[in-house]
Amino acid sequence: MNEIKIFSPASVANISCGFDVLGVCLNNIGDEMVIRKTKKKGVVISKVHGDRDIPLDNKKNVAAISASSLLNKISINHGFEIEIFKGIKSGSGIGSSAASSAGSVFGINKLIEKPFSKNELIKFAMEGEKKASGTAHADNVAPLICGGITLIRSTTEIDVINLPIPDKLFLTIIHPKIKLKTSDSRSILKHKVSLKKTIDQMANLGGFISGLYTNDFNLIKRSLKDVIVEPTRSILIPEFYKIKKSAIDNGALGSGIAGSGPSIYAMVKGEKKARKVGEAMSEILIKIGLEFNLHVSEINRNGIKVLSKK
Ligand code: HSE
């Protein structure tokens, strides 16, 4: 095999109660990447279509950074060229850098006949995430490599748990067309958290996970709360609380900031309701004249997908 084309999906990290530890893979929104073997060693980003802000430079491009960390671990006498077709807007909060970071190592691993495990690929992809946000976190890359909903128990020794997905669980995501860099929305976070808030957050994370295991939508609803990060970050997102309220008033189980924002997610039971929630969320941004993209997605159980091979 000399060439592979993959679909690398968008994702929603945090899911309110799981800052830096929960992530969900989306279905119908993502990037395509073509990865080809080259005679020359190393990695080259040949072209990025659909986003002029993404650098080609190997020291700045997250796909190249994660690919290089993989290539440093093996000895092969050829290299790789990566062409990226962006479907996910950078700075939107739904894992644009993760799609590139995870996609490049997933694709290269296929071309070199899979010597690396999923956990090793997560570790390589985290190098790209480190460049994008200043901190190596795995909550966007893990659901892409493992599929579904993932819990990151540890990133020191990578320990990722695939959580069960209750039937008919949908995510509605509204992306107000403003850009937020993850490094910026991380830089405003408080580093000291009260014991009371820590207890509340732990209890909600436990409740959410328990709800997934037991198909208890009511417990999921009660648990989708973020008392630590959302109060600080929400100031960066126009009409955040109005949008969140309209999602919940229209039947969402919960709603919050998608990753580091500005996108806002709502978790909803059933596709019809997920679309209705999307309309309600949209109305708030229409009122203030802010352009947006709207996505309604089932949870993608498989993660990154191979589209073709040559
Ligand atoms: N957990 C990360 C954050 C996800 O919220 O900063 C964004 O990359």
PDB file of C-alpha atoms and ligand atoms in Angstrom:
ATOM      1  CA  MET A   1       0.000   0.000   0.000  1.00  0.00           C
ATOM      2  CA  ASN A   2       1.384   3.412  -1.010  1.00  0.00           C
ATOM      3  CA  GLU A   3      -1.497   5.746  -0.314  1.00  0.00           C
ATOM      4  CA  ILE A   4      -4.410   5.924   2.077  1.00  0.00           C
ATOM      5  CA  LYS A   5      -7.376   8.280   2.263  1.00  0.00           C
ATOM      6  CA  ILE A   6      -9.073   8.648   5.622  1.00  0.00           C
ATOM      7  CA  PHE A   7     -11.969  10.493   7.236  1.00  0.00           C
ATOM      8  CA  SER A   8     -10.916  12.033  10.543  1.00  0.00           C
ATOM      9  CA  PRO A   9     -13.999  13.146  12.498  1.00  0.00           C
ATOM     10  CA  ALA A  10     -14.753  16.125  14.709  1.00  0.00           C
ATOM     11  CA  SER A  11     -15.205  15.535  18.438  1.00  0.00           C
ATOM     12  CA  VAL A  12     -16.624  17.184  21.522  1.00  0.00           C
ATOM     13  CA  ALA A  13     -14.344  17.185  24.551  1.00  0.00           C
ATOM     14  CA  ASN A  14     -15.202  17.782  28.215  1.00  0.00           C
ATOM     15  CA  ILE A  15     -18.998  17.194  27.994  1.00  0.00           C
ATOM     16  CA  SER A  16     -19.438  19.603  30.916  1.00  0.00           C
ATOM     17  CA  CYS A  17     -18.514  17.415  33.915  1.00  0.00           C
ATOM     18  CA  GLY A  18     -15.385  15.839  32.365  1.00  0.00           C
ATOM     19  CA  PHE A  19     -12.892  18.627  31.706  1.00  0.00           C
ATOM     20  CA  ASP A  20      -9.873  17.110  29.931  1.00  0.00           C
ATOM     21  CA  VAL A  21     -11.113  13.552  30.561  1.00  0.00           C
ATOM     22  CA  LEU A  22     -14.295  12.981  28.487  1.00  0.00           C
ATOM     23  CA  GLY A  23     -14.590  13.064  24.708  1.00  0.00           C
ATOM     24  CA  VAL A  24     -17.186  12.067  22.122  1.00  0.00           C
ATOM     25  CA  CYS A  25     -16.536  11.241  18.464  1.00  0.00           C
ATOM     26  CA  LEU A  26     -18.938  12.821  15.938  1.00  0.00           C
ATOM     27  CA  ASN A  27     -20.292  11.215  12.820  1.00  0.00           C
ATOM     28  CA  ASN A  28     -20.846  13.424   9.849  1.00  0.00           C
ATOM     29  CA  ILE A  29     -18.398  16.247  10.244  1.00  0.00           C
ATOM     30  CA  GLY A  30     -14.663  15.910   9.825  1.00  0.00           C
ATOM     31  CA  ASP A  31     -11.575  16.262   7.646  1.00  0.00           C
ATOM     32  CA  GLU A  32     -10.317  14.047   4.858  1.00  0.00           C
ATOM     33  CA  MET A  33      -6.609  13.326   4.666  1.00  0.00           C
ATOM     34  CA  VAL A  34      -4.568  11.645   1.951  1.00  0.00           C
ATOM     35  CA  ILE A  35      -1.271  10.197   3.140  1.00  0.00           C
ATOM     36  CA  ARG A  36       1.256   8.952   0.591  1.00  0.00           C
ATOM     37  CA  LYS A  37       4.619   7.239   0.914  1.00  0.00           C
ATOM     38  CA  THR A  38       7.501   9.283  -0.494  1.00  0.00           C
ATOM     39  CA  LYS A  39      11.082   8.378  -1.383  1.00  0.00           C
ATOM     40  CA  LYS A  40      12.364  11.196   0.791  1.00  0.00           C
ATOM     41  CA  LYS A  41      12.461  10.412   4.511  1.00  0.00           C
ATOM     42  CA  GLY A  42      10.475  12.442   7.035  1.00  0.00           C
ATOM     43  CA  VAL A  43       7.077  14.090   6.673  1.00  0.00           C
ATOM     44  CA  VAL A  44       5.837  16.901   4.418  1.00  0.00           C
ATOM     45  CA  ILE A  45       2.465  18.643   4.579  1.00  0.00           C
ATOM     46  CA  SER A  46       1.939  19.149   0.850  1.00  0.00           C
ATOM     47  CA  LYS A  47      -1.326  21.113   0.966  1.00  0.00           C
ATOM     48  CA  VAL A  48      -4.129  22.140   3.303  1.00  0.00           C
ATOM     49  CA  HIS A  49      -7.417  22.753   1.496  1.00  0.00           C
ATOM     50  CA  GLY A  50     -10.231  24.730   3.073  1.00  0.00           C
ATOM     51  CA  ASP A  51      -8.366  26.674   5.767  1.00  0.00           C
ATOM     52  CA  ARG A  52      -5.763  29.265   4.846  1.00  0.00           C
ATOM     53  CA  ASP A  53      -4.770  29.847   8.483  1.00  0.00           C
ATOM     54  CA  ILE A  54      -3.210  26.423   8.932  1.00  0.00           C
ATOM     55  CA  PRO A  55       0.587  26.481   8.555  1.00  0.00           C
ATOM     56  CA  LEU A  56       2.444  23.962   6.370  1.00  0.00           C
ATOM     57  CA  ASP A  57       5.650  24.324   8.379  1.00  0.00           C
ATOM     58  CA  ASN A  58       6.590  21.036  10.085  1.00  0.00           C
ATOM     59  CA  LYS A  59       7.339  22.767  13.373  1.00  0.00           C
ATOM     60  CA  LYS A  60       3.904  24.414  13.451  1.00  0.00           C
ATOM     61  CA  ASN A  61       1.584  21.979  11.703  1.00  0.00           C
ATOM     62  CA  VAL A  62       0.052  19.617  14.278  1.00  0.00           C
ATOM     63  CA  ALA A  63      -0.335  16.722  11.780  1.00  0.00           C
ATOM     64  CA  ALA A  64       3.397  16.953  11.029  1.00  0.00           C
ATOM     65  CA  ILE A  65       4.314  17.237  14.725  1.00  0.00           C
ATOM     66  CA  SER A  66       2.388  14.089  15.708  1.00  0.00           C
ATOM     67  CA  ALA A  67       3.657  12.235  12.596  1.00  0.00           C
ATOM     68  CA  SER A  68       7.255  13.148  13.460  1.00  0.00           C
ATOM     69  CA  SER A  69       6.871  11.841  16.998  1.00  0.00           C
ATOM     70  CA  LEU A  70       5.748   8.497  15.513  1.00  0.00           C
ATOM     71  CA  LEU A  71       8.523   8.446  12.903  1.00  0.00           C
ATOM     72  CA  ASN A  72      11.128   9.083  15.611  1.00  0.00           C
ATOM     73  CA  LYS A  73      10.221   5.688  17.055  1.00  0.00           C
ATOM     74  CA  ILE A  74      10.850   3.618  13.910  1.00  0.00           C
ATOM     75  CA  SER A  75      13.511   3.226  11.310  1.00  0.00           C
ATOM     76  CA  ILE A  76      12.187   3.168   7.728  1.00  0.00           C
ATOM     77  CA  ASN A  77      13.861   4.183   4.488  1.00  0.00           C
ATOM     78  CA  HIS A  78      11.033   6.325   3.118  1.00  0.00           C
ATOM     79  CA  GLY A  79       8.835   9.193   4.252  1.00  0.00           C
ATOM     80  CA  PHE A  80       5.275  10.519   3.964  1.00  0.00           C
ATOM     81  CA  GLU A  81       3.407  13.352   2.312  1.00  0.00           C
ATOM     82  CA  ILE A  82       0.130  14.490   3.863  1.00  0.00           C
ATOM     83  CA  GLU A  83      -2.623  16.408   2.064  1.00  0.00           C
ATOM     84  CA  ILE A  84      -5.400  17.716   4.305  1.00  0.00           C
ATOM     85  CA  PHE A  85      -8.949  18.640   3.270  1.00  0.00           C
ATOM     86  CA  LYS A  86     -10.337  20.556   6.246  1.00  0.00           C
ATOM     87  CA  GLY A  87     -14.011  20.112   6.999  1.00  0.00           C
ATOM     88  CA  ILE A  88     -13.616  21.278  10.608  1.00  0.00           C
ATOM     89  CA  LYS A  89     -12.942  24.964  11.152  1.00  0.00           C
ATOM     90  CA  SER A  90      -9.891  25.699  13.265  1.00  0.00           C
ATOM     91  CA  GLY A  91     -10.698  27.497  16.518  1.00  0.00           C
ATOM     92  CA  SER A  92     -14.267  26.139  16.546  1.00  0.00           C
ATOM     93  CA  GLY A  93     -13.979  23.913  19.625  1.00  0.00           C
ATOM     94  CA  ILE A  94     -14.856  20.619  17.960  1.00  0.00           C
ATOM     95  CA  GLY A  95     -11.404  19.122  17.643  1.00  0.00           C
ATOM     96  CA  SER A  96      -9.919  20.573  14.467  1.00  0.00           C
ATOM     97  CA  SER A  97      -6.327  20.105  15.636  1.00  0.00           C
ATOM     98  CA  ALA A  98      -7.155  16.667  17.062  1.00  0.00           C
ATOM     99  CA  ALA A  99      -8.514  15.495  13.692  1.00  0.00           C
ATOM    100  CA  SER A 100      -5.221  16.434  12.038  1.00  0.00           C
ATOM    101  CA  SER A 101      -3.008  15.125  14.881  1.00  0.00           C
ATOM    102  CA  ALA A 102      -4.798  11.797  15.211  1.00  0.00           C
ATOM    103  CA  GLY A 103      -5.489  11.391  11.468  1.00  0.00           C
ATOM    104  CA  SER A 104      -1.833  11.638  10.468  1.00  0.00           C
ATOM    105  CA  VAL A 105      -0.615   8.988  12.928  1.00  0.00           C
ATOM    106  CA  PHE A 106      -3.589   6.700  12.266  1.00  0.00           C
ATOM    107  CA  GLY A 107      -2.956   6.855   8.497  1.00  0.00           C
ATOM    108  CA  ILE A 108       0.816   6.394   8.741  1.00  0.00           C
ATOM    109  CA  ASN A 109       0.322   3.457  11.097  1.00  0.00           C
ATOM    110  CA  LYS A 110      -1.879   1.774   8.464  1.00  0.00           C
ATOM    111  CA  LEU A 111       0.725   2.401   5.743  1.00  0.00           C
ATOM    112  CA  ILE A 112       3.469   0.843   7.872  1.00  0.00           C
ATOM    113  CA  GLU A 113       1.177  -2.101   8.663  1.00  0.00           C
ATOM    114  CA  LYS A 114       0.152  -1.179  12.176  1.00  0.00           C
ATOM    115  CA  PRO A 115       3.154  -1.630  14.443  1.00  0.00           C
ATOM    116  CA  PHE A 116       1.709   0.760  17.039  1.00  0.00           C
ATOM    117  CA  SER A 117      -1.155   0.176  19.490  1.00  0.00           C
ATOM    118  CA  LYS A 118      -4.072   2.585  19.969  1.00  0.00           C
ATOM    119  CA  ASN A 119      -2.514   3.876  23.188  1.00  0.00           C
ATOM    120  CA  GLU A 120       0.776   4.581  21.416  1.00  0.00           C
ATOM    121  CA  LEU A 121      -1.073   6.439  18.641  1.00  0.00           C
ATOM    122  CA  ILE A 122      -2.858   8.526  21.288  1.00  0.00           C
ATOM    123  CA  LYS A 123       0.511   9.419  22.812  1.00  0.00           C
ATOM    124  CA  PHE A 124       1.888  10.547  19.405  1.00  0.00           C
ATOM    125  CA  ALA A 125      -1.276  12.516  18.598  1.00  0.00           C
ATOM    126  CA  MET A 126      -1.056  14.275  21.958  1.00  0.00           C
ATOM    127  CA  GLU A 127       2.175  15.905  20.764  1.00  0.00           C
ATOM    128  CA  GLY A 128       0.113  17.751  18.118  1.00  0.00           C
ATOM    129  CA  GLU A 129      -2.424  18.738  20.767  1.00  0.00           C
ATOM    130  CA  LYS A 130       0.382  20.064  22.943  1.00  0.00           C
ATOM    131  CA  LYS A 131       1.419  22.380  20.126  1.00  0.00           C
ATOM    132  CA  ALA A 132      -2.163  23.566  19.573  1.00  0.00           C
ATOM    133  CA  SER A 133      -3.092  24.219  23.189  1.00  0.00           C
ATOM    134  CA  GLY A 134       0.068  24.378  25.261  1.00  0.00           C
ATOM    135  CA  THR A 135      -0.867  21.207  27.174  1.00  0.00           C
ATOM    136  CA  ALA A 136      -0.808  17.607  25.982  1.00  0.00           C
ATOM    137  CA  HIS A 137      -4.357  16.390  26.554  1.00  0.00           C
ATOM    138  CA  ALA A 138      -6.074  13.393  24.980  1.00  0.00           C
ATOM    139  CA  ASP A 139      -9.803  14.069  25.323  1.00  0.00           C
ATOM    140  CA  ASN A 140     -10.237  14.945  21.625  1.00  0.00           C
ATOM    141  CA  VAL A 141      -7.750  12.501  20.090  1.00  0.00           C
ATOM    142  CA  ALA A 142      -8.785   9.400  22.103  1.00  0.00           C
ATOM    143  CA  PRO A 143     -12.382   9.183  20.787  1.00  0.00           C
ATOM    144  CA  LEU A 144     -11.000   9.500  17.245  1.00  0.00           C
ATOM    145  CA  ILE A 145      -8.576   6.612  17.707  1.00  0.00           C
ATOM    146  CA  CYS A 146     -10.888   4.448  19.872  1.00  0.00           C
ATOM    147  CA  GLY A 147     -14.351   5.562  18.639  1.00  0.00           C
ATOM    148  CA  GLY A 148     -17.422   6.427  20.718  1.00  0.00           C
ATOM    149  CA  ILE A 149     -17.279   8.094  24.118  1.00  0.00           C
ATOM    150  CA  THR A 150     -13.964   7.837  25.924  1.00  0.00           C
ATOM    151  CA  LEU A 151     -12.770   8.505  29.453  1.00  0.00           C
ATOM    152  CA  ILE A 152      -9.101   9.375  29.871  1.00  0.00           C
ATOM    153  CA  ARG A 153      -8.135   7.972  33.257  1.00  0.00           C
ATOM    154  CA  SER A 154      -4.487   8.835  32.790  1.00  0.00           C
ATOM    155  CA  THR A 155      -2.201  10.421  30.221  1.00  0.00           C
ATOM    156  CA  THR A 156       1.002   9.557  32.092  1.00  0.00           C
ATOM    157  CA  GLU A 157       0.604   5.912  31.236  1.00  0.00           C
ATOM    158  CA  ILE A 158      -2.145   6.167  28.649  1.00  0.00           C
ATOM    159  CA  ASP A 159      -5.285   4.632  30.137  1.00  0.00           C
ATOM    160  CA  VAL A 160      -8.418   5.140  28.054  1.00  0.00           C
ATOM    161  CA  ILE A 161     -11.793   3.549  28.731  1.00  0.00           C
ATOM    162  CA  ASN A 162     -14.484   3.208  26.044  1.00  0.00           C
ATOM    163  CA  LEU A 163     -17.799   4.021  27.703  1.00  0.00           C
ATOM    164  CA  PRO A 164     -21.150   2.533  26.646  1.00  0.00           C
ATOM    165  CA  ILE A 165     -23.355   4.579  24.302  1.00  0.00           C
ATOM    166  CA  PRO A 166     -27.061   4.541  25.113  1.00  0.00           C
ATOM    167  CA  ASP A 167     -29.309   4.170  22.055  1.00  0.00           C
ATOM    168  CA  LYS A 168     -30.559   7.277  20.285  1.00  0.00           C
ATOM    169  CA  LEU A 169     -28.032   9.586  21.916  1.00  0.00           C
ATOM    170  CA  PHE A 170     -27.395  12.614  19.683  1.00  0.00           C
ATOM    171  CA  LEU A 171     -25.300  15.728  19.924  1.00  0.00           C
ATOM    172  CA  THR A 172     -26.475  19.064  18.545  1.00  0.00           C
ATOM    173  CA  ILE A 173     -23.654  21.549  18.075  1.00  0.00           C
ATOM    174  CA  ILE A 174     -23.894  25.204  17.245  1.00  0.00           C
ATOM    175  CA  HIS A 175     -20.716  26.932  16.129  1.00  0.00           C
ATOM    176  CA  PRO A 176     -20.945  30.729  16.338  1.00  0.00           C
ATOM    177  CA  LYS A 177     -18.561  31.960  13.672  1.00  0.00           C
ATOM    178  CA  ILE A 178     -15.915  33.434  15.922  1.00  0.00           C
ATOM    179  CA  LYS A 179     -12.508  31.872  16.501  1.00  0.00           C
ATOM    180  CA  LEU A 180     -11.195  30.851  19.906  1.00  0.00           C
ATOM    181  CA  LYS A 181      -7.707  29.470  20.280  1.00  0.00           C
ATOM    182  CA  THR A 182      -7.549  26.617  22.782  1.00  0.00           C
ATOM    183  CA  SER A 183      -4.368  28.097  24.229  1.00  0.00           C
ATOM    184  CA  ASP A 184      -6.278  31.351  24.927  1.00  0.00           C
ATOM    185  CA  SER A 185      -9.316  29.700  26.464  1.00  0.00           C
ATOM    186  CA  ARG A 186      -7.026  27.588  28.633  1.00  0.00           C
ATOM    187  CA  SER A 187      -4.978  30.579  29.724  1.00  0.00           C
ATOM    188  CA  ILE A 188      -7.937  32.196  31.536  1.00  0.00           C
ATOM    189  CA  LEU A 189      -8.713  29.131  33.661  1.00  0.00           C
ATOM    190  CA  LYS A 190      -8.302  29.264  37.418  1.00  0.00           C
ATOM    191  CA  HIS A 191      -5.771  26.814  38.766  1.00  0.00           C
ATOM    192  CA  LYS A 192      -7.161  26.628  42.273  1.00  0.00           C
ATOM    193  CA  VAL A 193     -10.546  25.012  42.770  1.00  0.00           C
ATOM    194  CA  SER A 194     -12.490  24.820  46.015  1.00  0.00           C
ATOM    195  CA  LEU A 195     -13.116  21.486  47.694  1.00  0.00           C
ATOM    196  CA  LYS A 196     -16.877  22.025  47.313  1.00  0.00           C
ATOM    197  CA  LYS A 197     -16.612  22.457  43.541  1.00  0.00           C
ATOM    198  CA  THR A 198     -14.259  19.501  43.230  1.00  0.00           C
ATOM    199  CA  ILE A 199     -16.748  17.314  45.084  1.00  0.00           C
ATOM    200  CA  ASP A 200     -19.651  18.505  42.891  1.00  0.00           C
ATOM    201  CA  GLN A 201     -17.690  17.904  39.688  1.00  0.00           C
ATOM    202  CA  MET A 202     -16.531  14.421  40.753  1.00  0.00           C
ATOM    203  CA  ALA A 203     -20.069  13.482  41.743  1.00  0.00           C
ATOM    204  CA  ASN A 204     -21.448  14.645  38.377  1.00  0.00           C
ATOM    205  CA  LEU A 205     -18.742  12.854  36.396  1.00  0.00           C
ATOM    206  CA  GLY A 206     -19.491   9.648  38.314  1.00  0.00           C
ATOM    207  CA  GLY A 207     -23.221  10.176  37.766  1.00  0.00           C
ATOM    208  CA  PHE A 208     -22.803  10.766  34.025  1.00  0.00           C
ATOM    209  CA  ILE A 209     -20.704   7.622  33.568  1.00  0.00           C
ATOM    210  CA  SER A 210     -23.090   5.583  35.675  1.00  0.00           C
ATOM    211  CA  GLY A 211     -25.987   6.909  33.534  1.00  0.00           C
ATOM    212  CA  LEU A 212     -24.221   5.695  30.380  1.00  0.00           C
ATOM    213  CA  TYR A 213     -23.764   2.216  31.841  1.00  0.00           C
ATOM    214  CA  THR A 214     -27.360   1.936  33.013  1.00  0.00           C
ATOM    215  CA  ASN A 215     -29.123   3.764  30.134  1.00  0.00           C
ATOM    216  CA  ASP A 216     -30.459   6.171  32.738  1.00  0.00           C
ATOM    217  CA  PHE A 217     -31.195   9.331  30.758  1.00  0.00           C
ATOM    218  CA  ASN A 218     -32.544  11.066  33.821  1.00  0.00           C
ATOM    219  CA  LEU A 219     -29.267  10.520  35.669  1.00  0.00           C
ATOM    220  CA  ILE A 220     -27.338  11.732  32.598  1.00  0.00           C
ATOM    221  CA  LYS A 221     -29.497  14.857  32.620  1.00  0.00           C
ATOM    222  CA  ARG A 222     -28.889  15.522  36.310  1.00  0.00           C
ATOM    223  CA  SER A 223     -25.142  15.040  35.868  1.00  0.00           C
ATOM    224  CA  LEU A 224     -24.367  17.198  32.807  1.00  0.00           C
ATOM    225  CA  LYS A 225     -23.056  20.119  34.850  1.00  0.00           C
ATOM    226  CA  ASP A 226     -19.741  21.934  34.960  1.00  0.00           C
ATOM    227  CA  VAL A 227     -19.132  24.009  38.074  1.00  0.00           C
ATOM    228  CA  ILE A 228     -15.404  24.515  37.419  1.00  0.00           C
ATOM    229  CA  VAL A 229     -14.604  25.579  33.850  1.00  0.00           C
ATOM    230  CA  GLU A 230     -17.869  26.822  32.313  1.00  0.00           C
ATOM    231  CA  PRO A 231     -18.362  29.789  34.684  1.00  0.00           C
ATOM    232  CA  THR A 232     -14.957  31.166  33.593  1.00  0.00           C
ATOM    233  CA  ARG A 233     -14.978  30.294  29.906  1.00  0.00           C
ATOM    234  CA  SER A 234     -18.572  31.194  29.154  1.00  0.00           C
ATOM    235  CA  ILE A 235     -17.679  34.900  29.117  1.00  0.00           C
ATOM    236  CA  LEU A 236     -15.858  34.248  25.815  1.00  0.00           C
ATOM    237  CA  ILE A 237     -19.014  33.022  24.060  1.00  0.00           C
ATOM    238  CA  PRO A 238     -21.775  35.439  23.011  1.00  0.00           C
ATOM    239  CA  GLU A 239     -25.202  34.535  24.470  1.00  0.00           C
ATOM    240  CA  PHE A 240     -23.817  31.307  25.967  1.00  0.00           C
ATOM    241  CA  TYR A 241     -26.326  31.043  28.818  1.00  0.00           C
ATOM    242  CA  LYS A 242     -29.295  31.949  26.596  1.00  0.00           C
ATOM    243  CA  ILE A 243     -28.312  29.259  24.078  1.00  0.00           C
ATOM    244  CA  LYS A 244     -27.788  26.677  26.812  1.00  0.00           C
ATOM    245  CA  LYS A 245     -31.158  27.512  28.378  1.00  0.00           C
ATOM    246  CA  SER A 246     -32.985  27.304  25.052  1.00  0.00           C
ATOM    247  CA  ALA A 247     -31.443  23.852  24.429  1.00  0.00           C
ATOM    248  CA  ILE A 248     -32.557  22.563  27.834  1.00  0.00           C
ATOM    249  CA  ASP A 249     -36.005  24.202  27.601  1.00  0.00           C
ATOM    250  CA  ASN A 250     -36.488  22.395  24.299  1.00  0.00           C
ATOM    251  CA  GLY A 251     -35.721  18.971  25.686  1.00  0.00           C
ATOM    252  CA  ALA A 252     -31.909  18.585  25.725  1.00  0.00           C
ATOM    253  CA  LEU A 253     -30.512  16.401  28.509  1.00  0.00           C
ATOM    254  CA  GLY A 254     -27.780  18.962  29.006  1.00  0.00           C
ATOM    255  CA  SER A 255     -25.760  21.616  27.229  1.00  0.00           C
ATOM    256  CA  GLY A 256     -22.398  23.272  27.657  1.00  0.00           C
ATOM    257  CA  ILE A 257     -19.244  24.490  25.956  1.00  0.00           C
ATOM    258  CA  ALA A 258     -17.908  22.093  23.303  1.00  0.00           C
ATOM    259  CA  GLY A 259     -14.232  21.602  24.108  1.00  0.00           C
ATOM    260  CA  SER A 260     -12.650  25.004  24.588  1.00  0.00           C
ATOM    261  CA  GLY A 261     -15.441  26.763  22.622  1.00  0.00           C
ATOM    262  CA  PRO A 262     -16.887  28.789  21.031  1.00  0.00           C
ATOM    263  CA  SER A 263     -19.116  25.894  19.878  1.00  0.00           C
ATOM    264  CA  ILE A 264     -21.878  24.891  22.258  1.00  0.00           C
ATOM    265  CA  TYR A 265     -23.098  21.313  22.441  1.00  0.00           C
ATOM    266  CA  ALA A 266     -26.413  19.860  23.565  1.00  0.00           C
ATOM    267  CA  MET A 267     -26.866  16.173  24.356  1.00  0.00           C
ATOM    268  CA  VAL A 268     -30.275  14.991  23.255  1.00  0.00           C
ATOM    269  CA  LYS A 269     -32.236  11.736  23.199  1.00  0.00           C
ATOM    270  CA  GLY A 270     -33.609  11.161  19.691  1.00  0.00           C
ATOM    271  CA  GLU A 271     -32.827  12.759  16.344  1.00  0.00           C
ATOM    272  CA  LYS A 272     -36.099  14.666  15.964  1.00  0.00           C
ATOM    273  CA  LYS A 273     -35.623  16.366  19.315  1.00  0.00           C
ATOM    274  CA  ALA A 274     -31.941  17.028  18.507  1.00  0.00           C
ATOM    275  CA  ARG A 275     -33.027  18.957  15.389  1.00  0.00           C
ATOM    276  CA  LYS A 276     -35.658  20.893  17.331  1.00  0.00           C
ATOM    277  CA  VAL A 277     -33.026  21.816  19.933  1.00  0.00           C
ATOM    278  CA  GLY A 278     -30.778  22.972  17.075  1.00  0.00           C
ATOM    279  CA  GLU A 279     -33.513  25.285  15.771  1.00  0.00           C
ATOM    280  CA  ALA A 280     -34.029  26.760  19.233  1.00  0.00           C
ATOM    281  CA  MET A 281     -30.293  27.341  19.730  1.00  0.00           C
ATOM    282  CA  SER A 282     -30.058  28.919  16.258  1.00  0.00           C
ATOM    283  CA  GLU A 283     -32.812  31.439  16.994  1.00  0.00           C
ATOM    284  CA  ILE A 284     -30.676  33.085  19.685  1.00  0.00           C
ATOM    285  CA  LEU A 285     -27.804  33.730  17.282  1.00  0.00           C
ATOM    286  CA  ILE A 286     -30.140  34.788  14.460  1.00  0.00           C
ATOM    287  CA  LYS A 287     -31.546  37.435  16.826  1.00  0.00           C
ATOM    288  CA  ILE A 288     -28.118  38.987  17.379  1.00  0.00           C
ATOM    289  CA  GLY A 289     -27.077  38.579  13.734  1.00  0.00           C
ATOM    290  CA  LEU A 290     -24.111  36.309  14.436  1.00  0.00           C
ATOM    291  CA  GLU A 291     -23.444  33.728  11.712  1.00  0.00           C
ATOM    292  CA  PHE A 292     -23.172  30.108  12.767  1.00  0.00           C
ATOM    293  CA  ASN A 293     -22.900  26.482  11.631  1.00  0.00           C
ATOM    294  CA  LEU A 294     -25.223  23.864  13.050  1.00  0.00           C
ATOM    295  CA  HIS A 295     -24.477  20.132  13.281  1.00  0.00           C
ATOM    296  CA  VAL A 296     -26.641  17.283  14.492  1.00  0.00           C
ATOM    297  CA  SER A 297     -24.719  14.070  14.923  1.00  0.00           C
ATOM    298  CA  GLU A 298     -25.176  10.577  16.211  1.00  0.00           C
ATOM    299  CA  ILE A 299     -22.205   9.278  18.176  1.00  0.00           C
ATOM    300  CA  ASN A 300     -19.566   7.747  15.930  1.00  0.00           C
ATOM    301  CA  ARG A 301     -18.690   4.356  17.390  1.00  0.00           C
ATOM    302  CA  ASN A 302     -15.767   3.691  15.054  1.00  0.00           C
ATOM    303  CA  GLY A 303     -13.618   6.827  15.018  1.00  0.00           C
ATOM    304  CA  ILE A 304     -11.280   7.522  12.103  1.00  0.00           C
ATOM    305  CA  LYS A 305     -12.319   5.631   8.955  1.00  0.00           C
ATOM    306  CA  VAL A 306     -10.344   4.428   5.942  1.00  0.00           C
ATOM    307  CA  LEU A 307     -11.996   5.724   2.753  1.00  0.00           C
ATOM    308  CA  SER A 308      -9.654   4.184   0.172  1.00  0.00           C
ATOM    309  CA  LYS A 309      -6.224   2.583  -0.269  1.00  0.00           C
ATOM    310  CA  LYS A 310      -3.872   2.210  -3.228  1.00  0.00           C
TER     311      LYS A 310
HETATM  312  N1  HSE B   1     -10.095  19.700  27.210  1.00  0.00           N
HETATM  313  C1  HSE B   1      -9.624  20.660  26.306  1.00  0.00           C
HETATM  314  C2  HSE B   1      -9.976  22.043  26.799  1.00  0.00           C
HETATM  315  C3  HSE B   1     -10.255  20.422  24.967  1.00  0.00           C
HETATM  316  O1  HSE B   1     -11.138  22.238  27.168  1.00  0.00           O
HETATM  317  O2  HSE B   1      -9.114  22.921  26.858  1.00  0.00           O
HETATM  318  C4  HSE B   1      -9.867  21.417  23.918  1.00  0.00           C
HETATM  319  O3  HSE B   1      -8.771  21.004  23.200  1.00  0.00           O
END
